[in-house]
Amino acid sequence: MDQTNGSVGLEVVGFWRAPILKDETQDFTEQQKAILQAKIDAVDSRFGDRRCRLTVIGQEDEAARFTEALNRCFLTKEELNHWQNGGSFDDPWPQKIAKL
């Protein structure tokens, strides 16, 4: 029997290749750079190979409410354009965080 509980887990499962190509401390050959670039280009993303995946498990109506709330957190096309052109945003995250 499978079960879930109210929990959140985060883990590093890899790294993004896009910023590595711009890192001048890396001593890549042209062939290595081409291989990395091909892997980056194979990903359907506007930010190179940068992307996140999220799995939501729950009752259909609860999962729908959660994904609707999450979608409201994403930048609009206009906001993304503003950011790509050097714009900034206020940081909504709390400045004080208590660790339990």
PDB file of N, CA and C in Angstrom:
ATOM      1  N   MET A   1       0.831  -1.168   0.000  1.00  0.00           N
ATOM      2  CA  MET A   1       0.000   0.000   0.000  1.00  0.00           C
ATOM      3  C   MET A   1       0.885   1.243   0.000  1.00  0.00           C
ATOM      4  N   ASP A   2       0.586   2.206  -0.851  1.00  0.00           N
ATOM      5  CA  ASP A   2       1.324   3.460  -0.913  1.00  0.00           C
ATOM      6  C   ASP A   2       0.591   4.507  -0.086  1.00  0.00           C
ATOM      7  N   GLN A   3       1.372   5.351   0.565  1.00  0.00           N
ATOM      8  CA  GLN A   3       0.793   6.423   1.359  1.00  0.00           C
ATOM      9  C   GLN A   3       1.624   7.678   1.190  1.00  0.00           C
ATOM     10  N   THR A   4       0.981   8.801   1.401  1.00  0.00           N
ATOM     11  CA  THR A   4       1.705  10.065   1.468  1.00  0.00           C
ATOM     12  C   THR A   4       1.208  10.803   2.691  1.00  0.00           C
ATOM     13  N   ASN A   5       1.956  11.773   3.078  1.00  0.00           N
ATOM     14  CA  ASN A   5       1.600  12.576   4.231  1.00  0.00           C
ATOM     15  C   ASN A   5       1.915  14.027   3.897  1.00  0.00           C
ATOM     16  N   GLY A   6       1.500  14.922   4.735  1.00  0.00           N
ATOM     17  CA  GLY A   6       1.799  16.337   4.513  1.00  0.00           C
ATOM     18  C   GLY A   6       3.287  16.581   4.666  1.00  0.00           C
ATOM     19  N   SER A   7       4.013  16.519   3.592  1.00  0.00           N
ATOM     20  CA  SER A   7       5.460  16.714   3.674  1.00  0.00           C
ATOM     21  C   SER A   7       5.990  17.326   2.394  1.00  0.00           C
ATOM     22  N   VAL A   8       7.159  17.912   2.519  1.00  0.00           N
ATOM     23  CA  VAL A   8       7.859  18.489   1.376  1.00  0.00           C
ATOM     24  C   VAL A   8       9.293  17.994   1.448  1.00  0.00           C
ATOM     25  N   GLY A   9       9.803  17.510   0.347  1.00  0.00           N
ATOM     26  CA  GLY A   9      11.194  17.070   0.314  1.00  0.00           C
ATOM     27  C   GLY A   9      11.910  17.694  -0.871  1.00  0.00           C
ATOM     28  N   LEU A  10      13.107  18.165  -0.641  1.00  0.00           N
ATOM     29  CA  LEU A  10      13.915  18.751  -1.698  1.00  0.00           C
ATOM     30  C   LEU A  10      15.262  18.051  -1.725  1.00  0.00           C
ATOM     31  N   GLU A  11      15.771  17.816  -2.911  1.00  0.00           N
ATOM     32  CA  GLU A  11      17.087  17.217  -3.028  1.00  0.00           C
ATOM     33  C   GLU A  11      17.735  17.654  -4.333  1.00  0.00           C
ATOM     34  N   VAL A  12      19.036  17.665  -4.341  1.00  0.00           N
ATOM     35  CA  VAL A  12      19.774  17.974  -5.557  1.00  0.00           C
ATOM     36  C   VAL A  12      19.901  16.679  -6.348  1.00  0.00           C
ATOM     37  N   VAL A  13      19.427  16.703  -7.579  1.00  0.00           N
ATOM     38  CA  VAL A  13      19.494  15.500  -8.401  1.00  0.00           C
ATOM     39  C   VAL A  13      20.365  15.702  -9.635  1.00  0.00           C
ATOM     40  N   GLY A  14      20.974  16.848  -9.745  1.00  0.00           N
ATOM     41  CA  GLY A  14      21.826  17.118 -10.888  1.00  0.00           C
ATOM     42  C   GLY A  14      22.237  18.577 -10.895  1.00  0.00           C
ATOM     43  N   PHE A  15      22.754  19.004 -12.009  1.00  0.00           N
ATOM     44  CA  PHE A  15      23.173  20.387 -12.144  1.00  0.00           C
ATOM     45  C   PHE A  15      22.761  20.890 -13.514  1.00  0.00           C
ATOM     46  N   TRP A  16      22.654  22.191 -13.607  1.00  0.00           N
ATOM     47  CA  TRP A  16      22.340  22.800 -14.893  1.00  0.00           C
ATOM     48  C   TRP A  16      23.632  23.002 -15.667  1.00  0.00           C
ATOM     49  N   ARG A  17      23.596  22.645 -16.918  1.00  0.00           N
ATOM     50  CA  ARG A  17      24.788  22.747 -17.757  1.00  0.00           C
ATOM     51  C   ARG A  17      24.988  24.156 -18.305  1.00  0.00           C
ATOM     52  N   ALA A  18      23.898  24.899 -18.504  1.00  0.00           N
ATOM     53  CA  ALA A  18      23.986  26.213 -19.149  1.00  0.00           C
ATOM     54  C   ALA A  18      25.008  27.138 -18.492  1.00  0.00           C
ATOM     55  N   PRO A  19      25.020  27.279 -17.170  1.00  0.00           N
ATOM     56  CA  PRO A  19      25.993  28.205 -16.580  1.00  0.00           C
ATOM     57  C   PRO A  19      27.431  27.690 -16.631  1.00  0.00           C
ATOM     58  N   ILE A  20      27.601  26.390 -16.761  1.00  0.00           N
ATOM     59  CA  ILE A  20      28.954  25.832 -16.795  1.00  0.00           C
ATOM     60  C   ILE A  20      29.705  26.310 -18.032  1.00  0.00           C
ATOM     61  N   LEU A  21      29.001  26.427 -19.153  1.00  0.00           N
ATOM     62  CA  LEU A  21      29.650  26.880 -20.387  1.00  0.00           C
ATOM     63  C   LEU A  21      30.193  28.301 -20.267  1.00  0.00           C
ATOM     64  N   LYS A  22      29.579  29.097 -19.401  1.00  0.00           N
ATOM     65  CA  LYS A  22      30.013  30.488 -19.239  1.00  0.00           C
ATOM     66  C   LYS A  22      31.066  30.651 -18.150  1.00  0.00           C
ATOM     67  N   ASP A  23      31.359  29.566 -17.437  1.00  0.00           N
ATOM     68  CA  ASP A  23      32.334  29.594 -16.352  1.00  0.00           C
ATOM     69  C   ASP A  23      33.744  29.525 -16.932  1.00  0.00           C
ATOM     70  N   GLU A  24      34.464  30.625 -16.842  1.00  0.00           N
ATOM     71  CA  GLU A  24      35.804  30.707 -17.446  1.00  0.00           C
ATOM     72  C   GLU A  24      36.841  29.865 -16.715  1.00  0.00           C
ATOM     73  N   THR A  25      36.510  29.392 -15.506  1.00  0.00           N
ATOM     74  CA  THR A  25      37.461  28.547 -14.776  1.00  0.00           C
ATOM     75  C   THR A  25      37.451  27.108 -15.285  1.00  0.00           C
ATOM     76  N   GLN A  26      36.453  26.754 -16.087  1.00  0.00           N
ATOM     77  CA  GLN A  26      36.399  25.406 -16.661  1.00  0.00           C
ATOM     78  C   GLN A  26      37.381  25.324 -17.831  1.00  0.00           C
ATOM     79  N   ASP A  27      38.061  24.230 -17.913  1.00  0.00           N
ATOM     80  CA  ASP A  27      39.071  24.052 -18.969  1.00  0.00           C
ATOM     81  C   ASP A  27      38.557  23.059 -20.009  1.00  0.00           C
ATOM     82  N   PHE A  28      37.427  23.418 -20.650  1.00  0.00           N
ATOM     83  CA  PHE A  28      36.827  22.534 -21.639  1.00  0.00           C
ATOM     84  C   PHE A  28      37.497  22.674 -22.996  1.00  0.00           C
ATOM     85  N   THR A  29      37.586  21.556 -23.675  1.00  0.00           N
ATOM     86  CA  THR A  29      38.022  21.597 -25.074  1.00  0.00           C
ATOM     87  C   THR A  29      36.829  22.062 -25.900  1.00  0.00           C
ATOM     88  N   GLU A  30      37.064  22.431 -27.141  1.00  0.00           N
ATOM     89  CA  GLU A  30      35.964  22.831 -28.019  1.00  0.00           C
ATOM     90  C   GLU A  30      34.985  21.672 -28.209  1.00  0.00           C
ATOM     91  N   GLN A  31      35.503  20.452 -28.274  1.00  0.00           N
ATOM     92  CA  GLN A  31      34.638  19.283 -28.429  1.00  0.00           C
ATOM     93  C   GLN A  31      33.747  19.107 -27.193  1.00  0.00           C
ATOM     94  N   GLN A  32      34.302  19.271 -26.002  1.00  0.00           N
ATOM     95  CA  GLN A  32      33.511  19.158 -24.776  1.00  0.00           C
ATOM     96  C   GLN A  32      32.446  20.249 -24.710  1.00  0.00           C
ATOM     97  N   LYS A  33      32.815  21.461 -25.120  1.00  0.00           N
ATOM     98  CA  LYS A  33      31.838  22.557 -25.150  1.00  0.00           C
ATOM     99  C   LYS A  33      30.697  22.240 -26.121  1.00  0.00           C
ATOM    100  N   ALA A  34      31.039  21.672 -27.261  1.00  0.00           N
ATOM    101  CA  ALA A  34      30.021  21.334 -28.261  1.00  0.00           C
ATOM    102  C   ALA A  34      29.078  20.256 -27.733  1.00  0.00           C
ATOM    103  N   ILE A  35      29.615  19.275 -27.015  1.00  0.00           N
ATOM    104  CA  ILE A  35      28.779  18.218 -26.438  1.00  0.00           C
ATOM    105  C   ILE A  35      27.824  18.809 -25.399  1.00  0.00           C
ATOM    106  N   LEU A  36      28.346  19.667 -24.528  1.00  0.00           N
ATOM    107  CA  LEU A  36      27.491  20.314 -23.525  1.00  0.00           C
ATOM    108  C   LEU A  36      26.418  21.176 -24.183  1.00  0.00           C
ATOM    109  N   GLN A  37      26.805  21.943 -25.197  1.00  0.00           N
ATOM    110  CA  GLN A  37      25.846  22.804 -25.877  1.00  0.00           C
ATOM    111  C   GLN A  37      24.750  21.976 -26.545  1.00  0.00           C
ATOM    112  N   ALA A  38      25.104  20.834 -27.119  1.00  0.00           N
ATOM    113  CA  ALA A  38      24.100  19.966 -27.753  1.00  0.00           C
ATOM    114  C   ALA A  38      23.106  19.450 -26.711  1.00  0.00           C
ATOM    115  N   LYS A  39      23.598  19.103 -25.523  1.00  0.00           N
ATOM    116  CA  LYS A  39      22.700  18.639 -24.461  1.00  0.00           C
ATOM    117  C   LYS A  39      21.782  19.769 -23.996  1.00  0.00           C
ATOM    118  N   ILE A  40      22.304  20.966 -23.904  1.00  0.00           N
ATOM    119  CA  ILE A  40      21.496  22.123 -23.520  1.00  0.00           C
ATOM    120  C   ILE A  40      20.432  22.393 -24.582  1.00  0.00           C
ATOM    121  N   ASP A  41      20.836  22.354 -25.837  1.00  0.00           N
ATOM    122  CA  ASP A  41      19.913  22.638 -26.943  1.00  0.00           C
ATOM    123  C   ASP A  41      18.811  21.588 -27.071  1.00  0.00           C
ATOM    124  N   ALA A  42      19.042  20.388 -26.542  1.00  0.00           N
ATOM    125  CA  ALA A  42      18.056  19.313 -26.640  1.00  0.00           C
ATOM    126  C   ALA A  42      16.891  19.491 -25.672  1.00  0.00           C
ATOM    127  N   VAL A  43      17.027  20.429 -24.736  1.00  0.00           N
ATOM    128  CA  VAL A  43      15.980  20.668 -23.737  1.00  0.00           C
ATOM    129  C   VAL A  43      15.069  21.784 -24.233  1.00  0.00           C
ATOM    130  N   ASP A  44      13.766  21.559 -24.156  1.00  0.00           N
ATOM    131  CA  ASP A  44      12.795  22.569 -24.577  1.00  0.00           C
ATOM    132  C   ASP A  44      12.573  23.547 -23.429  1.00  0.00           C
ATOM    133  N   SER A  45      13.372  24.610 -23.386  1.00  0.00           N
ATOM    134  CA  SER A  45      13.290  25.595 -22.305  1.00  0.00           C
ATOM    135  C   SER A  45      13.832  26.920 -22.800  1.00  0.00           C
ATOM    136  N   ARG A  46      13.261  28.001 -22.316  1.00  0.00           N
ATOM    137  CA  ARG A  46      13.765  29.318 -22.706  1.00  0.00           C
ATOM    138  C   ARG A  46      14.994  29.713 -21.907  1.00  0.00           C
ATOM    139  N   PHE A  47      15.391  28.877 -20.917  1.00  0.00           N
ATOM    140  CA  PHE A  47      16.550  29.167 -20.079  1.00  0.00           C
ATOM    141  C   PHE A  47      17.599  28.070 -20.185  1.00  0.00           C
ATOM    142  N   GLY A  48      17.904  27.664 -21.401  1.00  0.00           N
ATOM    143  CA  GLY A  48      18.886  26.599 -21.573  1.00  0.00           C
ATOM    144  C   GLY A  48      18.330  25.306 -21.025  1.00  0.00           C
ATOM    145  N   ASP A  49      19.095  24.639 -20.180  1.00  0.00           N
ATOM    146  CA  ASP A  49      18.606  23.388 -19.598  1.00  0.00           C
ATOM    147  C   ASP A  49      18.036  23.594 -18.196  1.00  0.00           C
ATOM    148  N   ARG A  50      17.810  24.829 -17.828  1.00  0.00           N
ATOM    149  CA  ARG A  50      17.273  25.118 -16.495  1.00  0.00           C
ATOM    150  C   ARG A  50      15.764  24.869 -16.478  1.00  0.00           C
ATOM    151  N   ARG A  51      15.344  24.024 -15.558  1.00  0.00           N
ATOM    152  CA  ARG A  51      13.926  23.756 -15.370  1.00  0.00           C
ATOM    153  C   ARG A  51      13.753  23.005 -14.063  1.00  0.00           C
ATOM    154  N   CYS A  52      12.553  23.005 -13.564  1.00  0.00           N
ATOM    155  CA  CYS A  52      12.217  22.292 -12.337  1.00  0.00           C
ATOM    156  C   CYS A  52      10.997  21.428 -12.616  1.00  0.00           C
ATOM    157  N   ARG A  53      10.911  20.337 -11.900  1.00  0.00           N
ATOM    158  CA  ARG A  53       9.749  19.462 -12.012  1.00  0.00           C
ATOM    159  C   ARG A  53       9.132  19.311 -10.638  1.00  0.00           C
ATOM    160  N   LEU A  54       7.822  19.269 -10.611  1.00  0.00           N
ATOM    161  CA  LEU A  54       7.097  19.173  -9.355  1.00  0.00           C
ATOM    162  C   LEU A  54       6.000  18.134  -9.531  1.00  0.00           C
ATOM    163  N   THR A  55       5.901  17.227  -8.593  1.00  0.00           N
ATOM    164  CA  THR A  55       4.828  16.234  -8.582  1.00  0.00           C
ATOM    165  C   THR A  55       3.874  16.587  -7.456  1.00  0.00           C
ATOM    166  N   VAL A  56       2.598  16.680  -7.788  1.00  0.00           N
ATOM    167  CA  VAL A  56       1.574  16.998  -6.801  1.00  0.00           C
ATOM    168  C   VAL A  56       0.683  15.767  -6.651  1.00  0.00           C
ATOM    169  N   ILE A  57       0.577  15.296  -5.416  1.00  0.00           N
ATOM    170  CA  ILE A  57      -0.253  14.132  -5.126  1.00  0.00           C
ATOM    171  C   ILE A  57      -1.339  14.566  -4.158  1.00  0.00           C
ATOM    172  N   GLY A  58      -2.561  14.205  -4.457  1.00  0.00           N
ATOM    173  CA  GLY A  58      -3.651  14.556  -3.553  1.00  0.00           C
ATOM    174  C   GLY A  58      -4.986  14.350  -4.223  1.00  0.00           C
ATOM    175  N   GLN A  59      -6.030  14.716  -3.505  1.00  0.00           N
ATOM    176  CA  GLN A  59      -7.366  14.655  -4.080  1.00  0.00           C
ATOM    177  C   GLN A  59      -7.426  15.645  -5.236  1.00  0.00           C
ATOM    178  N   GLU A  60      -8.188  15.287  -6.244  1.00  0.00           N
ATOM    179  CA  GLU A  60      -8.206  16.093  -7.467  1.00  0.00           C
ATOM    180  C   GLU A  60      -8.536  17.560  -7.206  1.00  0.00           C
ATOM    181  N   ASP A  61      -9.552  17.839  -6.385  1.00  0.00           N
ATOM    182  CA  ASP A  61      -9.907  19.243  -6.139  1.00  0.00           C
ATOM    183  C   ASP A  61      -8.845  19.963  -5.320  1.00  0.00           C
ATOM    184  N   GLU A  62      -8.190  19.255  -4.389  1.00  0.00           N
ATOM    185  CA  GLU A  62      -7.125  19.870  -3.604  1.00  0.00           C
ATOM    186  C   GLU A  62      -5.891  20.132  -4.468  1.00  0.00           C
ATOM    187  N   ALA A  63      -5.541  19.179  -5.315  1.00  0.00           N
ATOM    188  CA  ALA A  63      -4.395  19.356  -6.208  1.00  0.00           C
ATOM    189  C   ALA A  63      -4.657  20.490  -7.190  1.00  0.00           C
ATOM    190  N   ALA A  64      -5.880  20.598  -7.664  1.00  0.00           N
ATOM    191  CA  ALA A  64      -6.225  21.671  -8.606  1.00  0.00           C
ATOM    192  C   ALA A  64      -6.084  23.033  -7.941  1.00  0.00           C
ATOM    193  N   ARG A  65      -6.552  23.163  -6.695  1.00  0.00           N
ATOM    194  CA  ARG A  65      -6.423  24.446  -5.985  1.00  0.00           C
ATOM    195  C   ARG A  65      -4.952  24.789  -5.764  1.00  0.00           C
ATOM    196  N   PHE A  66      -4.151  23.772  -5.426  1.00  0.00           N
ATOM    197  CA  PHE A  66      -2.729  24.010  -5.211  1.00  0.00           C
ATOM    198  C   PHE A  66      -2.050  24.462  -6.499  1.00  0.00           C
ATOM    199  N   THR A  67      -2.306  23.772  -7.608  1.00  0.00           N
ATOM    200  CA  THR A  67      -1.643  24.140  -8.859  1.00  0.00           C
ATOM    201  C   THR A  67      -2.112  25.505  -9.359  1.00  0.00           C
ATOM    202  N   GLU A  68      -3.365  25.853  -9.105  1.00  0.00           N
ATOM    203  CA  GLU A  68      -3.839  27.198  -9.466  1.00  0.00           C
ATOM    204  C   GLU A  68      -3.087  28.254  -8.667  1.00  0.00           C
ATOM    205  N   ALA A  69      -2.912  28.022  -7.373  1.00  0.00           N
ATOM    206  CA  ALA A  69      -2.178  28.967  -6.528  1.00  0.00           C
ATOM    207  C   ALA A  69      -0.725  29.051  -6.967  1.00  0.00           C
ATOM    208  N   LEU A  70      -0.133  27.915  -7.288  1.00  0.00           N
ATOM    209  CA  LEU A  70       1.250  27.893  -7.745  1.00  0.00           C
ATOM    210  C   LEU A  70       1.409  28.655  -9.058  1.00  0.00           C
ATOM    211  N   ASN A  71       0.504  28.458  -9.986  1.00  0.00           N
ATOM    212  CA  ASN A  71       0.576  29.164 -11.270  1.00  0.00           C
ATOM    213  C   ASN A  71       0.509  30.674 -11.098  1.00  0.00           C
ATOM    214  N   ARG A  72      -0.174  31.158 -10.070  1.00  0.00           N
ATOM    215  CA  ARG A  72      -0.234  32.607  -9.815  1.00  0.00           C
ATOM    216  C   ARG A  72       1.113  33.154  -9.340  1.00  0.00           C
ATOM    217  N   CYS A  73       2.004  32.259  -8.903  1.00  0.00           N
ATOM    218  CA  CYS A  73       3.329  32.679  -8.442  1.00  0.00           C
ATOM    219  C   CYS A  73       4.310  32.898  -9.594  1.00  0.00           C
ATOM    220  N   PHE A  74       4.033  32.330 -10.745  1.00  0.00           N
ATOM    221  CA  PHE A  74       4.947  32.441 -11.879  1.00  0.00           C
ATOM    222  C   PHE A  74       4.866  33.825 -12.513  1.00  0.00           C
ATOM    223  N   LEU A  75       5.964  34.226 -13.126  1.00  0.00           N
ATOM    224  CA  LEU A  75       5.985  35.501 -13.829  1.00  0.00           C
ATOM    225  C   LEU A  75       5.075  35.454 -15.047  1.00  0.00           C
ATOM    226  N   THR A  76       4.434  36.568 -15.313  1.00  0.00           N
ATOM    227  CA  THR A  76       3.701  36.708 -16.559  1.00  0.00           C
ATOM    228  C   THR A  76       4.720  36.957 -17.676  1.00  0.00           C
ATOM    229  N   LYS A  77       4.286  36.895 -18.903  1.00  0.00           N
ATOM    230  CA  LYS A  77       5.190  37.185 -20.020  1.00  0.00           C
ATOM    231  C   LYS A  77       5.742  38.604 -19.918  1.00  0.00           C
ATOM    232  N   GLU A  78       4.899  39.534 -19.491  1.00  0.00           N
ATOM    233  CA  GLU A  78       5.338  40.918 -19.344  1.00  0.00           C
ATOM    234  C   GLU A  78       6.389  41.048 -18.235  1.00  0.00           C
ATOM    235  N   GLU A  79       6.149  40.360 -17.107  1.00  0.00           N
ATOM    236  CA  GLU A  79       7.105  40.406 -16.000  1.00  0.00           C
ATOM    237  C   GLU A  79       8.429  39.749 -16.394  1.00  0.00           C
ATOM    238  N   LEU A  80       8.350  38.655 -17.124  1.00  0.00           N
ATOM    239  CA  LEU A  80       9.559  37.981 -17.579  1.00  0.00           C
ATOM    240  C   LEU A  80      10.353  38.892 -18.518  1.00  0.00           C
ATOM    241  N   ASN A  81       9.675  39.574 -19.407  1.00  0.00           N
ATOM    242  CA  ASN A  81      10.331  40.510 -20.312  1.00  0.00           C
ATOM    243  C   ASN A  81      10.987  41.645 -19.527  1.00  0.00           C
ATOM    244  N   HIS A  82      10.287  42.145 -18.506  1.00  0.00           N
ATOM    245  CA  HIS A  82      10.823  43.196 -17.626  1.00  0.00           C
ATOM    246  C   HIS A  82      12.128  42.716 -16.982  1.00  0.00           C
ATOM    247  N   TRP A  83      12.114  41.488 -16.436  1.00  0.00           N
ATOM    248  CA  TRP A  83      13.298  40.921 -15.777  1.00  0.00           C
ATOM    249  C   TRP A  83      14.443  40.709 -16.775  1.00  0.00           C
ATOM    250  N   GLN A  84      14.119  40.168 -17.959  1.00  0.00           N
ATOM    251  CA  GLN A  84      15.162  39.916 -18.965  1.00  0.00           C
ATOM    252  C   GLN A  84      15.802  41.203 -19.453  1.00  0.00           C
ATOM    253  N   ASN A  85      15.096  42.317 -19.322  1.00  0.00           N
ATOM    254  CA  ASN A  85      15.642  43.607 -19.720  1.00  0.00           C
ATOM    255  C   ASN A  85      16.261  44.358 -18.551  1.00  0.00           C
ATOM    256  N   GLY A  86      16.592  43.629 -17.475  1.00  0.00           N
ATOM    257  CA  GLY A  86      17.307  44.223 -16.353  1.00  0.00           C
ATOM    258  C   GLY A  86      16.440  44.729 -15.221  1.00  0.00           C
ATOM    259  N   GLY A  87      15.131  44.563 -15.326  1.00  0.00           N
ATOM    260  CA  GLY A  87      14.240  45.005 -14.267  1.00  0.00           C
ATOM    261  C   GLY A  87      14.380  44.146 -13.022  1.00  0.00           C
ATOM    262  N   SER A  88      13.869  44.647 -11.913  1.00  0.00           N
ATOM    263  CA  SER A  88      13.925  43.894 -10.665  1.00  0.00           C
ATOM    264  C   SER A  88      12.553  43.902 -10.009  1.00  0.00           C
ATOM    265  N   PHE A  89      12.420  43.105  -8.966  1.00  0.00           N
ATOM    266  CA  PHE A  89      11.164  42.975  -8.232  1.00  0.00           C
ATOM    267  C   PHE A  89      11.450  43.020  -6.740  1.00  0.00           C
ATOM    268  N   ASP A  90      10.479  43.426  -5.954  1.00  0.00           N
ATOM    269  CA  ASP A  90      10.600  43.352  -4.505  1.00  0.00           C
ATOM    270  C   ASP A  90      10.606  41.882  -4.095  1.00  0.00           C
ATOM    271  N   ASP A  91      11.400  41.543  -3.095  1.00  0.00           N
ATOM    272  CA  ASP A  91      11.480  40.179  -2.596  1.00  0.00           C
ATOM    273  C   ASP A  91      10.373  39.949  -1.572  1.00  0.00           C
ATOM    274  N   PRO A  92       9.403  39.068  -1.860  1.00  0.00           N
ATOM    275  CA  PRO A  92       8.279  38.861  -0.937  1.00  0.00           C
ATOM    276  C   PRO A  92       8.591  37.914   0.212  1.00  0.00           C
ATOM    277  N   TRP A  93       9.761  37.273   0.204  1.00  0.00           N
ATOM    278  CA  TRP A  93      10.075  36.283   1.233  1.00  0.00           C
ATOM    279  C   TRP A  93      10.341  36.963   2.565  1.00  0.00           C
ATOM    280  N   PRO A  94       9.941  36.301   3.656  1.00  0.00           N
ATOM    281  CA  PRO A  94      10.200  36.856   4.993  1.00  0.00           C
ATOM    282  C   PRO A  94      11.690  37.013   5.242  1.00  0.00           C
ATOM    283  N   GLN A  95      12.050  38.056   5.970  1.00  0.00           N
ATOM    284  CA  GLN A  95      13.465  38.292   6.273  1.00  0.00           C
ATOM    285  C   GLN A  95      13.907  37.491   7.489  1.00  0.00           C
ATOM    286  N   LYS A  96      12.966  37.118   8.325  1.00  0.00           N
ATOM    287  CA  LYS A  96      13.287  36.340   9.517  1.00  0.00           C
ATOM    288  C   LYS A  96      12.622  34.981   9.393  1.00  0.00           C
ATOM    289  N   ILE A  97      13.409  33.945   9.488  1.00  0.00           N
ATOM    290  CA  ILE A  97      12.873  32.590   9.380  1.00  0.00           C
ATOM    291  C   ILE A  97      13.297  31.809  10.617  1.00  0.00           C
ATOM    292  N   ALA A  98      12.342  31.197  11.269  1.00  0.00           N
ATOM    293  CA  ALA A  98      12.639  30.390  12.456  1.00  0.00           C
ATOM    294  C   ALA A  98      12.906  28.961  12.027  1.00  0.00           C
ATOM    295  N   LYS A  99      13.962  28.380  12.547  1.00  0.00           N
ATOM    296  CA  LYS A  99      14.277  26.986  12.255  1.00  0.00           C
ATOM    297  C   LYS A  99      13.729  26.135  13.383  1.00  0.00           C
ATOM    298  N   LEU A 100      13.065  25.069  13.024  1.00  0.00           N
ATOM    299  CA  LEU A 100      12.493  24.162  14.028  1.00  0.00           C
ATOM    300  C   LEU A 100      13.406  22.980  14.246  1.00  0.00           C
TER     301      LEU A 100
END
